[in-house]
Coordinates of C-alpha atoms (C1' of nucleotides) in Angstrom, one line a residue:
Chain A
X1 CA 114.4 108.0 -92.4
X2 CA 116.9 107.6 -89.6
X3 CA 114.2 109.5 -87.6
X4 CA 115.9 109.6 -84.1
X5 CA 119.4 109.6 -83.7
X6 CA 120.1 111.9 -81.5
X7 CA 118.8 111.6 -78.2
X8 CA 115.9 109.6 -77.1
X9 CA 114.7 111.9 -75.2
X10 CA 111.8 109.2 -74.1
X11 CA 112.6 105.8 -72.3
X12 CA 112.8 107.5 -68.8
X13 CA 112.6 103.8 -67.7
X14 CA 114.4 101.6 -69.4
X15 CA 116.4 99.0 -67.5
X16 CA 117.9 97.3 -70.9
X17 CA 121.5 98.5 -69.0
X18 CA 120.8 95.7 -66.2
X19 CA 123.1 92.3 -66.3
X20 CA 121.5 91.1 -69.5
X21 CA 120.6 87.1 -69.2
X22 CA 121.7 84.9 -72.1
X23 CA 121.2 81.4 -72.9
X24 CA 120.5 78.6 -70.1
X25 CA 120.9 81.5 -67.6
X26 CA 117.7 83.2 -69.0
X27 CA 116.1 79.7 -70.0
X28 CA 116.5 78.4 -66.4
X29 CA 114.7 82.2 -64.8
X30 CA 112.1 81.4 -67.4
X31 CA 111.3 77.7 -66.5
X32 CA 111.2 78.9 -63.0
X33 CA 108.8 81.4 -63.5
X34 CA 106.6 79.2 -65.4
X35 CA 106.4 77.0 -62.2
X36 CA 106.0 80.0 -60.1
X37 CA 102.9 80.9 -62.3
X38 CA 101.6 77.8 -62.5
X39 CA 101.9 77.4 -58.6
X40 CA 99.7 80.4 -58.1
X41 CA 97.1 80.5 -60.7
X42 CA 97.5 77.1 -62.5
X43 CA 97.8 76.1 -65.8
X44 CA 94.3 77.4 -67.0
X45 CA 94.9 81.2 -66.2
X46 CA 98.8 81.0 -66.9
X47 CA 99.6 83.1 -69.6
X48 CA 103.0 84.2 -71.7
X49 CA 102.7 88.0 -71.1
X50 CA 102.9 86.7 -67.2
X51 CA 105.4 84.6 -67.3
X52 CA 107.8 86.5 -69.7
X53 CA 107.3 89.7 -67.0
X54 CA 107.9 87.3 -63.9
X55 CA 110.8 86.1 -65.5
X56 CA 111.9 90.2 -66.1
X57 CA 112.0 89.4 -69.9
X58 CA 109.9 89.7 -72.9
X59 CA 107.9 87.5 -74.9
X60 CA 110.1 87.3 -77.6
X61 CA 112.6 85.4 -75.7
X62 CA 109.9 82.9 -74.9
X63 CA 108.9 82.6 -78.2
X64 CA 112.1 82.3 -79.5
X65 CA 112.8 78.8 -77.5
X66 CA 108.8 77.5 -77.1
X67 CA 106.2 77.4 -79.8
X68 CA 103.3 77.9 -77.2
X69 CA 102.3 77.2 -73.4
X70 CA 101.9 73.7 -73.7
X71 CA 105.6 73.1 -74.8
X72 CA 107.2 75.5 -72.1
X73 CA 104.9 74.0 -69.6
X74 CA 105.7 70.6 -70.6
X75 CA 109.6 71.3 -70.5
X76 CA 109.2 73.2 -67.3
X77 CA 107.6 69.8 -65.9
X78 CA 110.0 67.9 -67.3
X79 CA 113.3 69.3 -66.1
X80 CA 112.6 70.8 -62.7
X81 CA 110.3 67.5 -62.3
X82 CA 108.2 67.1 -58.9
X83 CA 109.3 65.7 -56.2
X84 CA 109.3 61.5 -56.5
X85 CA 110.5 60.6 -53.0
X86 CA 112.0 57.2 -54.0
X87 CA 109.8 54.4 -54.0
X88 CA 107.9 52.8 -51.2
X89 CA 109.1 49.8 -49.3
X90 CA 107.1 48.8 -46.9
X91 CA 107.3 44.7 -47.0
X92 CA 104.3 44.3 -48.2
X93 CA 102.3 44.9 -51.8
X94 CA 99.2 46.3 -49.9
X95 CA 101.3 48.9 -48.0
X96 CA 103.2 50.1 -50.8
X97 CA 100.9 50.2 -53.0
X98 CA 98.5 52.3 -50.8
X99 CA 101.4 54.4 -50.2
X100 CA 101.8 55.3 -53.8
X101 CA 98.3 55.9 -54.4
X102 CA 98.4 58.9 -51.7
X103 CA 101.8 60.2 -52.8
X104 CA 100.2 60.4 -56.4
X105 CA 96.5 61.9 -54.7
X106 CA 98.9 64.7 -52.8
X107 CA 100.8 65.0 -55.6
X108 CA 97.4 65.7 -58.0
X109 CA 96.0 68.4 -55.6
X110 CA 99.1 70.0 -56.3
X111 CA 99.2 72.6 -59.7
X112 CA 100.3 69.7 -61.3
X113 CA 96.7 68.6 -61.4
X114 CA 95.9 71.7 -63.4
X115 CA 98.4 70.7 -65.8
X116 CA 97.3 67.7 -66.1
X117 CA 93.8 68.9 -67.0
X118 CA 94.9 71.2 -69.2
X119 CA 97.4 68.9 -70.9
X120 CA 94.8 65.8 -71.2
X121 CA 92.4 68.8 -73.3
X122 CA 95.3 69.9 -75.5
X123 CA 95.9 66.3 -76.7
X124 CA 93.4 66.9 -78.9
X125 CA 95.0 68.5 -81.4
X126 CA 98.4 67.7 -81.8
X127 CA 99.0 63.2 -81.9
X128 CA 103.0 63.7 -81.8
X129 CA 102.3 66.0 -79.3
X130 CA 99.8 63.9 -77.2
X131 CA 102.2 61.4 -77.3
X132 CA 104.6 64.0 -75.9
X133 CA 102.5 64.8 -72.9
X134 CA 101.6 60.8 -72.2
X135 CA 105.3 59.9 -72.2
X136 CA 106.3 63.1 -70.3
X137 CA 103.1 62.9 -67.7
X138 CA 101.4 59.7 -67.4
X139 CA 104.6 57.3 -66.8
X140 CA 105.4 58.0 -63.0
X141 CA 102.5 56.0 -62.0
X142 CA 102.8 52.9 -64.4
X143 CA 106.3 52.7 -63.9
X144 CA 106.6 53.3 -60.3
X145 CA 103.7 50.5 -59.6
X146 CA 105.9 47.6 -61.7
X147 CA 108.6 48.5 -59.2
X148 CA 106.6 47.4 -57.0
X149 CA 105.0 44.8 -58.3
X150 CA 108.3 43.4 -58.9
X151 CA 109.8 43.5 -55.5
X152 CA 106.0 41.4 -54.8
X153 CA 106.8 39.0 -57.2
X154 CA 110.5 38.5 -55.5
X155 CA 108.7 38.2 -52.3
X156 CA 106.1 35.1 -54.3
X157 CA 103.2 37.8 -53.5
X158 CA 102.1 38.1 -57.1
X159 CA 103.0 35.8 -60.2
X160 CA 105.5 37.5 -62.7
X161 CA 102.6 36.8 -65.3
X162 CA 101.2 39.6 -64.0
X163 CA 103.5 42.0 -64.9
X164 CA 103.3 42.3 -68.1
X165 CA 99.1 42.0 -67.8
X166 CA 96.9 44.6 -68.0
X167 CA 96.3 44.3 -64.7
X168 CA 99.1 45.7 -63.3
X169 CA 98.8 49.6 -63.8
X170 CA 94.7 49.2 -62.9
X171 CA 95.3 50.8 -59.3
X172 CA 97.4 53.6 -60.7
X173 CA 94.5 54.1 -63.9
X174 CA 91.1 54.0 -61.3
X175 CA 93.3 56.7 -59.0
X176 CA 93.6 58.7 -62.3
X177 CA 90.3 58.5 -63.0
X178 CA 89.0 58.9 -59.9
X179 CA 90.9 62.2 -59.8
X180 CA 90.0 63.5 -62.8
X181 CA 86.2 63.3 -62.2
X182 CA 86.3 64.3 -58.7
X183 CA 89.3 65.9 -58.1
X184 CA 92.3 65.9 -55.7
X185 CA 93.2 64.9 -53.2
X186 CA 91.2 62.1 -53.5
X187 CA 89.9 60.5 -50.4
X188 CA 91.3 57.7 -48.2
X189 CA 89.0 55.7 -48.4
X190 CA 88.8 55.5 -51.7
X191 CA 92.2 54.6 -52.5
X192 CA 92.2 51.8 -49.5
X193 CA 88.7 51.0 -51.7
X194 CA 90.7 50.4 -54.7
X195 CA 93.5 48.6 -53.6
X196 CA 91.6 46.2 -51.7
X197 CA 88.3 45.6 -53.6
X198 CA 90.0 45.6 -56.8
X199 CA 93.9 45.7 -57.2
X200 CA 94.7 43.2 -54.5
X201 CA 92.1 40.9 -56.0
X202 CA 93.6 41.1 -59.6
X203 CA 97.7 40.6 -58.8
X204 CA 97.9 38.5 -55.4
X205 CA 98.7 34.9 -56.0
X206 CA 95.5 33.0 -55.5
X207 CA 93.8 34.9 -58.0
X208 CA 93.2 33.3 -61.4
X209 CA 93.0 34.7 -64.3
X210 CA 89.9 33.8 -67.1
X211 CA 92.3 32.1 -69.9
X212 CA 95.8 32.4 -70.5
X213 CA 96.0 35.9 -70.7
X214 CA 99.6 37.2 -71.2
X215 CA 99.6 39.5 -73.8
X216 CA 100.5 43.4 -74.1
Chain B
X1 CA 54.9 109.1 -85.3
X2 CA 55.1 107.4 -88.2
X3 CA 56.2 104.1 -88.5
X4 CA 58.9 104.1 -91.3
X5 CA 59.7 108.1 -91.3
X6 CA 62.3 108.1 -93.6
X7 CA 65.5 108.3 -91.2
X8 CA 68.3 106.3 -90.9
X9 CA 70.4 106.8 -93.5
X10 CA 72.1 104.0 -92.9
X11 CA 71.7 100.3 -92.2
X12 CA 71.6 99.5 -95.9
X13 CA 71.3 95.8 -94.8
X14 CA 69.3 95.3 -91.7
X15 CA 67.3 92.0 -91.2
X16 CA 65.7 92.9 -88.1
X17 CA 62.4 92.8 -90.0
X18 CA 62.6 88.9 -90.8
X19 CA 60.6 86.4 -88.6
X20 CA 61.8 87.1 -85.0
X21 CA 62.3 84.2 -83.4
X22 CA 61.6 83.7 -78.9
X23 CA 62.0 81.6 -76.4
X24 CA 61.7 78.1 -77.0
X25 CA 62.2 78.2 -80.7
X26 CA 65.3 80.5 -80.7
X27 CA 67.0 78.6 -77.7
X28 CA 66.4 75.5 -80.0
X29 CA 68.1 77.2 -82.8
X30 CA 71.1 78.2 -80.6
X31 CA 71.7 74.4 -79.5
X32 CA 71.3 72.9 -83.2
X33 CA 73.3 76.0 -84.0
X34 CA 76.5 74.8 -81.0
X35 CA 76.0 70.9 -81.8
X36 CA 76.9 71.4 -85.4
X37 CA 79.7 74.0 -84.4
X38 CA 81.2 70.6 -82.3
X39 CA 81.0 68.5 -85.1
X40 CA 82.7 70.8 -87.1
X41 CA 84.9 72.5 -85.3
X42 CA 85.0 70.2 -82.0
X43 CA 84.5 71.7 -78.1
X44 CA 88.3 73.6 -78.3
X45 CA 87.8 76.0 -81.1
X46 CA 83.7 76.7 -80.3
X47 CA 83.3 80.3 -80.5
X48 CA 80.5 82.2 -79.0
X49 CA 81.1 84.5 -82.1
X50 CA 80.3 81.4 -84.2
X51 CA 77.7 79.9 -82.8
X52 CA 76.0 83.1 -82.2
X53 CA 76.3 83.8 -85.7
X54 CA 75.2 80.0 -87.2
X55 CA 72.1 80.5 -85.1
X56 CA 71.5 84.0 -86.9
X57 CA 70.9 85.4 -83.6
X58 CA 73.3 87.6 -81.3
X59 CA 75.9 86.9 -78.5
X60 CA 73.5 88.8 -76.1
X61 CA 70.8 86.5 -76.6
X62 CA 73.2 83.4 -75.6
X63 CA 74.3 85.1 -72.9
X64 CA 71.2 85.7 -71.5
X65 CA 70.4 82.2 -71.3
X66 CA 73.9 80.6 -70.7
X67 CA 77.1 82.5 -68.0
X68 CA 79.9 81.1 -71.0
X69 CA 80.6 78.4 -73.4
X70 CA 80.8 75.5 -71.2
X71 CA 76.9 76.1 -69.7
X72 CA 76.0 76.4 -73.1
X73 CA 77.7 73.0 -74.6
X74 CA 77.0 71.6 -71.6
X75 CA 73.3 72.3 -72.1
X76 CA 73.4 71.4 -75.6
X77 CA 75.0 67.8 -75.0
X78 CA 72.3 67.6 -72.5
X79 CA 68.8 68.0 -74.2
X80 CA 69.7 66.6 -77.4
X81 CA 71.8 63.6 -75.6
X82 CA 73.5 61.6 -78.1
X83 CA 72.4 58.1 -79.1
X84 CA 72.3 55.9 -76.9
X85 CA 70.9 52.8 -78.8
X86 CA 69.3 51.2 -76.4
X87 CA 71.1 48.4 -73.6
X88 CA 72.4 45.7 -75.2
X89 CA 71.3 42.5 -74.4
X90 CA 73.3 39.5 -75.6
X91 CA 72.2 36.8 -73.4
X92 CA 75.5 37.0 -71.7
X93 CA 77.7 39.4 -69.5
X94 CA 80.8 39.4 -71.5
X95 CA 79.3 39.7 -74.9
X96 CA 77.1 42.9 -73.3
X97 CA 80.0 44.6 -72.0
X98 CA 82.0 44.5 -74.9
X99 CA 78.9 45.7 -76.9
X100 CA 78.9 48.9 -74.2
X101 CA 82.2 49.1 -74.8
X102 CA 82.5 49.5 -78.2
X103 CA 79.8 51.7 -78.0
X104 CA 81.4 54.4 -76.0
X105 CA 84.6 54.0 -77.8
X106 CA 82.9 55.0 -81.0
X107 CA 81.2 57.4 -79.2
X108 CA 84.4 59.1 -77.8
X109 CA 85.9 59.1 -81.7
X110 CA 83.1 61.4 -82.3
X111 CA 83.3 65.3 -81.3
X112 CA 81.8 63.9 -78.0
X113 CA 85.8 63.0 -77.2
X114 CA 86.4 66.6 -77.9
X115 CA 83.7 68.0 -75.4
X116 CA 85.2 65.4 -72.9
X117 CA 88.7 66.8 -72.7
X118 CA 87.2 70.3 -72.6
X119 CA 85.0 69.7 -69.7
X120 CA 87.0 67.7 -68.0
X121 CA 89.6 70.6 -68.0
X122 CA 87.4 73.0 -67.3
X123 CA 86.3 70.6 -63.6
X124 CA 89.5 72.8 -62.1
X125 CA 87.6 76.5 -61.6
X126 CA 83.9 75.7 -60.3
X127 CA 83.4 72.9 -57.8
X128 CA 79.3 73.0 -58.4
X129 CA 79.9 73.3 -62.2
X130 CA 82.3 70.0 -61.9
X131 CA 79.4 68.7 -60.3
X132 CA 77.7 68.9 -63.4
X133 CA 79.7 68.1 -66.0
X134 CA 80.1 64.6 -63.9
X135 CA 76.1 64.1 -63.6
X136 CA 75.8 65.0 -66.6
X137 CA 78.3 63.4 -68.9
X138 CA 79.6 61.0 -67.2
X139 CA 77.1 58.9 -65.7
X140 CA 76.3 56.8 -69.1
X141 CA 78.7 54.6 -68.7
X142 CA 78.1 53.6 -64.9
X143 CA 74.6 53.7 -65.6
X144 CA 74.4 51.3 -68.5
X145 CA 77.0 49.1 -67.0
X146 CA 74.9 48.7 -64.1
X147 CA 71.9 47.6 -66.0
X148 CA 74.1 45.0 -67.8
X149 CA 75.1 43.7 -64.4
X150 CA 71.6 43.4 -63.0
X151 CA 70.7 41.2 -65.8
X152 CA 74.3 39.4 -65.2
X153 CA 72.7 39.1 -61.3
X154 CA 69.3 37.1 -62.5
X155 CA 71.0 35.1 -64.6
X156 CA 73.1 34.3 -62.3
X157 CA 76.3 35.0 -63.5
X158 CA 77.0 37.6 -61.3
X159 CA 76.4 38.0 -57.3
X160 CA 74.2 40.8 -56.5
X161 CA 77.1 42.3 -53.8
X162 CA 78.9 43.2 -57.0
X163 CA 76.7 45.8 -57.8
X164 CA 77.4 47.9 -55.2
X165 CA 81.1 47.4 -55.1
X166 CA 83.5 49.8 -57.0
X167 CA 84.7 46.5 -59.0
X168 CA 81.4 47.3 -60.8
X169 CA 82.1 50.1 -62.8
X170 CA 86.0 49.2 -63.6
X171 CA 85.2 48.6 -67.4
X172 CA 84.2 51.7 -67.7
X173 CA 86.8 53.6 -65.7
X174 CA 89.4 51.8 -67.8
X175 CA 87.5 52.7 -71.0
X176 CA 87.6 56.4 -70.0
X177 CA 91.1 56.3 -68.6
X178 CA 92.6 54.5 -71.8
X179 CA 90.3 56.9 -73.8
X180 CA 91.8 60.1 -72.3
X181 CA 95.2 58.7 -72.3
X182 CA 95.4 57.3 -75.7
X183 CA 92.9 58.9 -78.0
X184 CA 89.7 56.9 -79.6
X185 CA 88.6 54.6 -81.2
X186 CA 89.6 52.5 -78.4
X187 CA 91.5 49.8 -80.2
X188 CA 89.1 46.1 -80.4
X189 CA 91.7 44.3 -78.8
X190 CA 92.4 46.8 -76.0
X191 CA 88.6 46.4 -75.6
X192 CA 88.5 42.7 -74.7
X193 CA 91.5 42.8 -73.4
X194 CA 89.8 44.9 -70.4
X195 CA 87.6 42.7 -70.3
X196 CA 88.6 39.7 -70.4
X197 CA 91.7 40.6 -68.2
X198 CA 90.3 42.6 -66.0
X199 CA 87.0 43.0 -65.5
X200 CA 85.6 39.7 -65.8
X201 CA 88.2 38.0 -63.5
X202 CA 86.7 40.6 -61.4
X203 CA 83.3 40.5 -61.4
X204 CA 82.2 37.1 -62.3
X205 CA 81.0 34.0 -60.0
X206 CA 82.9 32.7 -57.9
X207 CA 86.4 31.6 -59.4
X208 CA 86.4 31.7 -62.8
X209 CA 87.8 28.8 -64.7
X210 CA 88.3 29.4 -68.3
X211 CA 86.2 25.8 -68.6
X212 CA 83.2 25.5 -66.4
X213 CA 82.3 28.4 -65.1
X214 CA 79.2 26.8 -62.6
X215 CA 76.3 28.5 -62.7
X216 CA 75.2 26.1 -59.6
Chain C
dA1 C1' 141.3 96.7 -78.9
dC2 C1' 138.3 96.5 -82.6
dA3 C1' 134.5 95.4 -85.6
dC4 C1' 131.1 91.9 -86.1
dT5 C1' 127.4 88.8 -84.7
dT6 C1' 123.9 87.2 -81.8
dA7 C1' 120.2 87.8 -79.0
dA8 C1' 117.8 90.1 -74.9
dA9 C1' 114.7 94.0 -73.5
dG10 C1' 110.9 96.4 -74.4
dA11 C1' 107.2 98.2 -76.9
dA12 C1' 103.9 98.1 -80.2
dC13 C1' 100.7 95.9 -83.3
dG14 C1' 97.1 93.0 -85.6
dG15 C1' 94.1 89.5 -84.6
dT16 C1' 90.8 86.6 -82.0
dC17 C1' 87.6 86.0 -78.6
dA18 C1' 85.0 86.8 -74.2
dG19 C1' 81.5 89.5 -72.2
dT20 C1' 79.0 93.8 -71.9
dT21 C1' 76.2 97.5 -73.4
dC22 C1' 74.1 100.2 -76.6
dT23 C1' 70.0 101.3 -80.0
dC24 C1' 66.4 99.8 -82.6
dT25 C1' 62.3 97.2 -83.2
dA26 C1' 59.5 92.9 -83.5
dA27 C1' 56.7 90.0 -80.7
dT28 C1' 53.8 89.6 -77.0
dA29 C1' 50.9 90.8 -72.9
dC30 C1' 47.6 93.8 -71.0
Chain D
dG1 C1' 45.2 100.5 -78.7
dT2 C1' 49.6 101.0 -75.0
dA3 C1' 53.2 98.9 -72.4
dT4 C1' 56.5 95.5 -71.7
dT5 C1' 59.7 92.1 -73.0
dA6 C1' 63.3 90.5 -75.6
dG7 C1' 65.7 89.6 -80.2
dA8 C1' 69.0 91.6 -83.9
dG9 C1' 72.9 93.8 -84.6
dA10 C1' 76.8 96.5 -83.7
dA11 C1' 80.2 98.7 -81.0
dC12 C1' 83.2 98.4 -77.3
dT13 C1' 86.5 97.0 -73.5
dG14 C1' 89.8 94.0 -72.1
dA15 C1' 92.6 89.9 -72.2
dC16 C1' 95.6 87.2 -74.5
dC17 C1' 98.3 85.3 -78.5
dG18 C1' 101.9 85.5 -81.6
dT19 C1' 104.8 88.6 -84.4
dT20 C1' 107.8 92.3 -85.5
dC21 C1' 110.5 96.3 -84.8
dT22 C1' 114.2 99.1 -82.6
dT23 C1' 117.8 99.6 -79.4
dT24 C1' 121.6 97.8 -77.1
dA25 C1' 124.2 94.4 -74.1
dA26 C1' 126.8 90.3 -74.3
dG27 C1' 129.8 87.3 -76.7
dT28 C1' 133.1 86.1 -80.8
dG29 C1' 136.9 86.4 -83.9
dT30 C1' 140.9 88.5 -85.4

DNA sequence: ACACTTAAAGAACGGTCAGTTCTCTAATAC
DNA sequence: GTATTAGAGAACTGACCGTTCTTTAAGTGT
C-alpha cells in the first residue's frame, strides 16, 4: 500500500530541490542541448537519453513536447537556425553566385550536413513529414539563388524568364548533390566547375533556350 | 562414444540435423534472404535478426561474412544488381535520355529508393565505405548516360568535348537530386522538363533553335 | 495563506536490435 | 578413419527507444 511514507531513507542524490525549469525556459536548455549534441557527435549517434542528461532533465520532458529525434532536431534547426550571413552582392552574377555555393559547401561540412543525411533517410517514412524537412531544410539555397538571380535580371544579366525556369536553382541542386555523394566541404574547383561550365551557360542572356519553356 | 547417447534432455526441436548448407550456397541464401527483406520491409527497418532468420541460418554466420547491415545490403544490391534493361537506343539523344530517365525514376519507386536514403546516410561515418556505396550505386546513372552521349557524339548531335565536361552527367544529378528531395516516381513532366530545360540546352550542338537544329 | 493543479526530475521498465560468444554437430579435408 | 572448419541455435551484453511511475517544485485561483 502506501509503502514509504516515512522517510526515504534512499535518494542520497537527488537534486529535484534545484531551480526547477518550466516551460520555454526548459524548452530553450533543451533545443540548446540538442545543438550541443549534434555539434559533437552528429545527428547519426545523437540520442534522447543524451540530450535529456545534457540538458539536466529527463526524457519525459522531451517526450512530452517531441514525438521523436527527427521532430526536436528539426525544431532545434529551425529556431536557433544557422548562420545565413545576408546575401552576397558582389556586382556581378558569377561572383555571387560562387559566393553562395561556398557559404552553402562550409555550411554542409558543418553537423548540419549530418542532419541533413539523416533527415534526407527519414523522409522515407513519413510524406507530411518529408514535406516538413524539405520546407524546413532545402529552401535556403533555392531561395537565396532567386535573390540573386533577381538583382542579375535588374542588372539585364539574365532574362526574368529565367526565373521562374527550372534552370534557376540547378547551381544550388548539382552543389547538393555533389555534397551528398562526396561530402563537404566540397572542393573549389568544383563549385567554380559548376557555375561556369553549367550555371552561367543556362541563365546569362545570350543563352537560348530549346522552345518556349516557361513553365513551373 | 556413441553417437546419439541418449543425453540432452532437452532441445525438443533442434534442426541442426537438416541439410547444412556452406559457403557459396548459404551466402546465396543470406542475399535472396536480405533482398526480399528490402522489398518488404525496405533498407530502414532490415533487421539482422530478420534476415538471419528468413535465410534459416544464424546472425553469426552473417557476421562472419559481412562487419553490419550496410556491407551486407550493400553486397546484396551488388551481385544480384537490379535490372538494368539494356541502353536504350531511340535513334535520338532526347528520346534516349528520357527513356534513362524514366528508368531510374521507376527504379528509385522501388525499395532501391529505400536503400538509397539509407546509404547515402550512412556516407557520414566511414570515408572508404562512402567510397563504396558511390562506386557501387551510384555509378548507373553516369555510366549509362555516357553511353547515350557517345552515340549522341557519332551521330553528331553532340560534340565529343561534352563528354568529358560535368554538363554531361547533369540529367542525372537532377534526377537524383529531385529524387531525394521529392520522393519517386519522378513526376513525367518533371522528367522532360529536365530535359528539355536543362539538359538539352546544355549539351546539344551548337545553339539550339527549337527549328533547325543543323547537323552540318 | 491555503489548497489545488500542472509538470519537472529521476528512475525503472519492457521492448528491439546490434554484435558477441557459447555449445553442439554437420560437412569437409586430410 | 581423425582432424578441422564452420553452420545452427541460443544466450548474453549493451545501447537505445518510448513509456510509466513516484516524488515534489513551481504556478494558479480564491
Amino acid at each position: 500500500m502506501p509503502p514509504n511514507v516515512g522517510r526515504a531513507v534512499e535518494s542520497a542524490v537527488d537534486h529535484r530541490k534545484g531551480p526547477r525549469r518550466r516551460g520555454e525556459e526548459l524548452e530553450n536548455a533543451i533545443l540548446t542541448a540538442t545543438l550541443e549534441e549534434l555539434a559533437e557527435v552528429g545527428y547519426a549517434a545523437l540520442t534522447m537519453d543524451r540530450v535529456a542528461s545534457r540538458a539536466r532533465t529527463s526524457k519525459a520532458a522531451l517526450y512530452r513536447r517531441w514525438s521523436g529525434r527527427a521532430e526536436l532536431v528539426l525544431d532545434a534547426c529551425k529556431l536557433r537556425a544557422f548562420p545565413d550571413g545576408g546575401l552576397p552582392d558582389t556586382g556581378a552574377l558569377r561572383t555571387d553566385v560562387i559566393a553562395l555555393l561556398r557559404r552553402m559547401s562550409t555550411h554542409m561540412a558543418s553537423p548540419f550536413g549530418s542532419i541533413l543525411r539523416g533527415l534526407l533517410a527519414e523522409m522515407t517514412s513519413d510524406p507530411d513529414f518529408a514535406r516538413l524537412i524539405r520546407d524546413r531544410v532545402h529552401t535556403a539555397g533555392p531561395v537565396t539563388i532567386r535573390a540573386l538571380l533577381q538583382r542579375a535580371v535588374e542588372r539585364g544579366e539574365v532574362e526574368p524568364w529565367i526565373l521562374g525556369s527550372r534552370r534557376a536553382t540547378v547551381a544550388t541542386d548539382l552543389l547538393r548533390n555533389e555534397f551528398l555523394l562526396f561530402g563537404a566541404p566540397v572542393d573549389d574547383g568544383i563549385i567554380t566547375d559548376i557555375v561556369d561550365s553549367v550555371y552561367l551557360p543556362l541563365v546569362l542572356r545570350p543563352a537560348p533556350g530549346p522552345t518556349g519553356d516557361a513553365e513551373h
